[in-house]
PDB file of C-alpha atoms in Angstrom:
ATOM      1  CA  MET A   1     120.901 133.436  42.525  1.00 48.00           C
ATOM      2  CA  GLU A   2     120.650 131.819  39.124  1.00 55.00           C
ATOM      3  CA  GLU A   3     123.790 133.267  37.772  1.00 59.00           C
ATOM      4  CA  LEU A   4     123.639 135.468  34.227  1.00 57.00           C
ATOM      5  CA  LYS A   5     126.222 133.830  31.861  1.00 65.00           C
ATOM      6  CA  ASN A   6     125.575 135.023  28.788  1.00 65.00           C
ATOM      7  CA  ASP A   7     124.362 138.855  27.444  1.00 76.00           C
ATOM      8  CA  ASP A   8     122.473 137.780  24.768  1.00 80.00           C
ATOM      9  CA  MET A   9     119.551 135.821  26.512  1.00 87.00           C
ATOM     10  CA  PRO A  10     116.438 136.713  25.278  1.00 91.00           C
ATOM     11  CA  ILE A  11     114.693 139.577  27.205  1.00 91.00           C
ATOM     12  CA  GLY A  12     111.711 137.421  28.033  1.00 91.00           C
ATOM     13  CA  PHE A  13     113.747 134.926  29.956  1.00 92.00           C
ATOM     14  CA  LEU A  14     115.503 137.546  31.948  1.00 91.00           C
ATOM     15  CA  ILE A  15     112.043 138.649  32.792  1.00 92.00           C
ATOM     16  CA  HIS A  16     111.310 135.296  33.884  1.00 93.00           C
ATOM     17  CA  LEU A  17     114.309 134.310  35.808  1.00 93.00           C
ATOM     18  CA  PHE A  18     113.902 138.092  37.915  1.00 93.00           C
ATOM     19  CA  TYR A  19     109.981 137.149  38.491  1.00 93.00           C
ATOM     20  CA  ARG A  20     110.987 133.928  40.036  1.00 94.00           C
ATOM     21  CA  ALA A  21     113.843 135.557  42.223  1.00 95.00           C
ATOM     22  CA  PHE A  22     111.980 138.418  43.216  1.00 95.00           C
ATOM     23  CA  LYS A  23     109.287 135.735  44.517  1.00 94.00           C
ATOM     24  CA  ARG A  24     111.682 133.937  46.412  1.00 96.00           C
ATOM     25  CA  ARG A  25     113.105 136.978  48.128  1.00 96.00           C
ATOM     26  CA  ILE A  26     109.810 137.828  48.695  1.00 96.00           C
ATOM     27  CA  ARG A  27     109.233 134.272  50.241  1.00 96.00           C
ATOM     28  CA  LYS A  28     111.989 134.243  52.482  1.00 97.00           C
ATOM     29  CA  ILE A  29     111.306 137.729  53.862  1.00 97.00           C
ATOM     30  CA  CYS A  30     108.198 136.770  54.942  1.00 97.00           C
ATOM     31  CA  VAL A  31     108.975 133.471  56.324  1.00 97.00           C
ATOM     32  CA  ARG A  32     111.436 135.072  58.495  1.00 97.00           C
ATOM     33  CA  ASN A  33     108.527 137.415  59.279  1.00 96.00           C
ATOM     34  CA  GLY A  34     106.066 134.387  59.945  1.00 95.00           C
ATOM     35  CA  ILE A  35     103.715 135.096  57.285  1.00 95.00           C
ATOM     36  CA  ASN A  36     102.275 132.896  54.627  1.00 95.00           C
ATOM     37  CA  SER A  37     102.856 134.462  51.168  1.00 94.00           C
ATOM     38  CA  THR A  38     100.297 132.877  49.497  1.00 93.00           C
ATOM     39  CA  TYR A  39      97.868 134.460  52.159  1.00 95.00           C
ATOM     40  CA  GLY A  40      99.830 137.582  51.340  1.00 95.00           C
ATOM     41  CA  TYR A  41      99.131 137.932  47.658  1.00 93.00           C
ATOM     42  CA  ILE A  42      95.153 137.001  48.608  1.00 93.00           C
ATOM     43  CA  VAL A  43      94.632 139.686  51.137  1.00 93.00           C
ATOM     44  CA  SER A  44      96.859 142.290  49.151  1.00 92.00           C
ATOM     45  CA  PHE A  45      94.348 141.673  46.106  1.00 91.00           C
ATOM     46  CA  LEU A  46      91.410 141.962  48.558  1.00 91.00           C
ATOM     47  CA  HIS A  47      92.491 145.175  49.810  1.00 90.00           C
ATOM     48  CA  HIS A  48      94.096 146.755  46.725  1.00 87.00           C
ATOM     49  CA  SER A  49      90.177 145.738  45.261  1.00 80.00           C
ATOM     50  CA  PRO A  50      88.058 146.753  47.980  1.00 67.00           C
ATOM     51  CA  ASN A  51      85.430 147.905  45.537  1.00 59.00           C
ATOM     52  CA  GLN A  52      85.096 145.312  43.666  1.00 62.00           C
ATOM     53  CA  GLN A  53      83.081 141.959  43.913  1.00 63.00           C
ATOM     54  CA  ASN A  54      85.754 139.814  44.775  1.00 66.00           C
ATOM     55  CA  CYS A  55      84.643 136.464  44.282  1.00 77.00           C
ATOM     56  CA  GLN A  56      87.071 133.237  44.586  1.00 78.00           C
ATOM     57  CA  ASN A  57      87.100 133.139  40.709  1.00 79.00           C
ATOM     58  CA  ALA A  58      88.664 136.524  40.610  1.00 84.00           C
ATOM     59  CA  ILE A  59      91.175 135.328  43.031  1.00 87.00           C
ATOM     60  CA  VAL A  60      91.964 132.169  40.731  1.00 85.00           C
ATOM     61  CA  ASP A  61      92.755 134.426  38.092  1.00 84.00           C
ATOM     62  CA  HIS A  62      95.004 136.579  40.445  1.00 83.00           C
ATOM     63  CA  VAL A  63      96.942 134.112  42.232  1.00 84.00           C
ATOM     64  CA  ARG A  64      97.096 131.608  39.517  1.00 81.00           C
ATOM     65  CA  LEU A  65      96.239 128.783  41.762  1.00 84.00           C
ATOM     66  CA  LYS A  66      93.669 126.125  40.913  1.00 88.00           C
ATOM     67  CA  ALA A  67      90.286 126.467  42.209  1.00 84.00           C
ATOM     68  CA  PRO A  68      90.514 123.534  44.635  1.00 89.00           C
ATOM     69  CA  THR A  69      93.793 125.014  46.071  1.00 90.00           C
ATOM     70  CA  ILE A  70      92.395 128.673  46.549  1.00 89.00           C
ATOM     71  CA  SER A  71      88.732 127.100  47.559  1.00 89.00           C
ATOM     72  CA  LEU A  72      90.874 125.041  50.569  1.00 93.00           C
ATOM     73  CA  THR A  73      93.489 128.038  51.227  1.00 93.00           C
ATOM     74  CA  LEU A  74      90.042 130.536  51.540  1.00 93.00           C
ATOM     75  CA  LYS A  75      89.012 128.157  53.976  1.00 94.00           C
ATOM     76  CA  GLN A  76      91.932 128.363  56.119  1.00 96.00           C
ATOM     77  CA  MET A  77      92.229 132.191  55.881  1.00 96.00           C
ATOM     78  CA  GLU A  78      88.475 132.229  57.169  1.00 96.00           C
ATOM     79  CA  GLN A  79      89.050 130.397  59.789  1.00 97.00           C
ATOM     80  CA  LEU A  80      92.247 132.230  61.125  1.00 97.00           C
ATOM     81  CA  ASN A  81      89.770 135.531  60.629  1.00 97.00           C
ATOM     82  CA  LEU A  82      91.844 136.993  57.824  1.00 96.00           C
ATOM     83  CA  ILE A  83      88.656 136.734  55.434  1.00 94.00           C
ATOM     84  CA  GLU A  84      85.131 136.547  55.606  1.00 92.00           C
ATOM     85  CA  ARG A  85      83.065 134.835  52.662  1.00 88.00           C
ATOM     86  CA  LYS A  86      79.532 134.743  51.636  1.00 86.00           C
ATOM     87  CA  ASN A  87      77.284 134.236  48.946  1.00 84.00           C
ATOM     88  CA  ASP A  88      76.358 136.902  46.592  1.00 80.00           C
ATOM     89  CA  VAL A  89      72.813 138.133  46.965  1.00 84.00           C
ATOM     90  CA  VAL A  90      72.387 138.743  43.199  1.00 84.00           C
ATOM     91  CA  ASP A  91      74.114 135.276  41.937  1.00 82.00           C
ATOM     92  CA  THR A  92      74.162 132.813  44.732  1.00 82.00           C
ATOM     93  CA  ARG A  93      76.770 130.860  42.919  1.00 81.00           C
ATOM     94  CA  LYS A  94      79.319 133.351  43.393  1.00 81.00           C
ATOM     95  CA  THR A  95      81.142 133.622  46.633  1.00 82.00           C
ATOM     96  CA  ILE A  96      81.996 137.267  47.831  1.00 85.00           C
ATOM     97  CA  CYS A  97      85.375 137.509  49.924  1.00 88.00           C
ATOM     98  CA  SER A  98      85.898 140.526  51.924  1.00 88.00           C
ATOM     99  CA  LEU A  99      89.116 141.393  54.739  1.00 92.00           C
ATOM    100  CA  THR A 100      88.156 141.478  58.255  1.00 94.00           C
ATOM    101  CA  LYS A 101      90.541 143.793  60.229  1.00 96.00           C
ATOM    102  CA  ALA A 102      93.004 141.024  60.784  1.00 97.00           C
ATOM    103  CA  GLY A 103      93.058 140.690  57.210  1.00 95.00           C
ATOM    104  CA  ASN A 104      93.901 144.407  56.853  1.00 94.00           C
ATOM    105  CA  ASP A 105      96.486 144.348  59.522  1.00 96.00           C
ATOM    106  CA  PHE A 106      97.882 140.958  57.998  1.00 97.00           C
ATOM    107  CA  SER A 107      97.651 143.339  54.621  1.00 95.00           C
ATOM    108  CA  LYS A 108     100.317 145.615  56.018  1.00 96.00           C
ATOM    109  CA  LYS A 109     102.500 143.161  57.368  1.00 96.00           C
ATOM    110  CA  PHE A 110     103.030 141.402  54.010  1.00 97.00           C
ATOM    111  CA  GLN A 111     103.177 144.888  52.367  1.00 96.00           C
ATOM    112  CA  GLU A 112     105.796 145.665  54.464  1.00 97.00           C
ATOM    113  CA  CYS A 113     107.774 142.293  53.218  1.00 97.00           C
ATOM    114  CA  ILE A 114     107.086 143.591  49.654  1.00 96.00           C
ATOM    115  CA  ASN A 115     108.827 146.985  50.725  1.00 97.00           C
ATOM    116  CA  GLU A 116     111.727 145.249  52.130  1.00 97.00           C
ATOM    117  CA  ALA A 117     112.143 143.033  48.927  1.00 97.00           C
ATOM    118  CA  GLU A 118     111.972 146.182  46.902  1.00 96.00           C
ATOM    119  CA  ASN A 119     114.835 148.180  49.092  1.00 96.00           C
ATOM    120  CA  ASP A 120     116.993 144.913  48.331  1.00 95.00           C
ATOM    121  CA  LEU A 121     116.269 144.993  44.686  1.00 94.00           C
ATOM    122  CA  LEU A 122     116.621 148.811  44.220  1.00 95.00           C
ATOM    123  CA  LYS A 123     120.627 148.780  46.174  1.00 95.00           C
ATOM    124  CA  ASN A 124     123.163 150.623  44.019  1.00 95.00           C
ATOM    125  CA  VAL A 125     120.023 151.339  41.568  1.00 95.00           C
ATOM    126  CA  GLU A 126     120.182 155.377  40.685  1.00 96.00           C
ATOM    127  CA  GLU A 127     117.272 157.338  40.331  1.00 95.00           C
ATOM    128  CA  GLU A 128     117.719 158.020  36.977  1.00 97.00           C
ATOM    129  CA  GLU A 129     118.000 154.293  36.192  1.00 96.00           C
ATOM    130  CA  ILE A 130     114.901 153.256  37.697  1.00 95.00           C
ATOM    131  CA  VAL A 131     112.847 156.443  35.634  1.00 96.00           C
ATOM    132  CA  GLN A 132     114.905 155.064  32.652  1.00 96.00           C
ATOM    133  CA  PHE A 133     113.794 151.451  33.816  1.00 94.00           C
ATOM    134  CA  ARG A 134     109.729 152.156  34.335  1.00 95.00           C
ATOM    135  CA  SER A 135     109.623 153.781  30.533  1.00 96.00           C
ATOM    136  CA  ILE A 136     111.137 150.770  29.443  1.00 94.00           C
ATOM    137  CA  PHE A 137     108.960 148.530  30.874  1.00 92.00           C
ATOM    138  CA  LYS A 138     105.621 150.882  30.081  1.00 94.00           C
ATOM    139  CA  LYS A 139     106.780 150.261  26.602  1.00 94.00           C
ATOM    140  CA  MET A 140     107.143 146.385  26.601  1.00 92.00           C
ATOM    141  CA  MET A 141     103.907 146.249  28.534  1.00 92.00           C
ATOM    142  CA  LYS A 142     102.111 148.484  25.564  1.00 93.00           C
ATOM    143  CA  ASN A 143     103.803 146.076  23.139  1.00 92.00           C
ATOM    144  CA  ILE A 144     102.853 142.928  24.496  1.00 90.00           C
ATOM    145  CA  GLU A 145      99.144 143.785  25.541  1.00 88.00           C
ATOM    146  CA  GLY A 146      98.778 144.943  21.669  1.00 78.00           C
ATOM    147  CA  ASP A 147      97.875 149.057  22.678  1.00 56.00           C
ATOM    148  CA  ASN A 148     100.278 149.673  20.106  1.00 50.00           C
TER     149      ASN A 148
END
């Protein structure tokens, strides 16, 4: 774990350090449970947006990997029967992705890994502190998204 040496570190940098540490924790839990975390982020995205047209471009935007990498990853996931891919009937240039039953099961296993990481994260944190954090987080998100 990266040790924080200075209380005057910029908040944005602290958020960056937190994000990296949390993703490492999730990856470690996934590895221990035999789950590919990249597949997990993709199936989670598809699981939480089932009514949208989930084309490969939306997955690229969500997972933040390059299109060729996503294309290869989706091909591997299709071979493992986690997803189905088919061309959009309206726009054949789009490839629509959807979860299979195995993909939904995988999504649940990945969510268990996320839950374990979150439980680790919130050890020794009081409910009042969580409520306060959520309130501050919402304000910061509103500020950064320009909604103020």
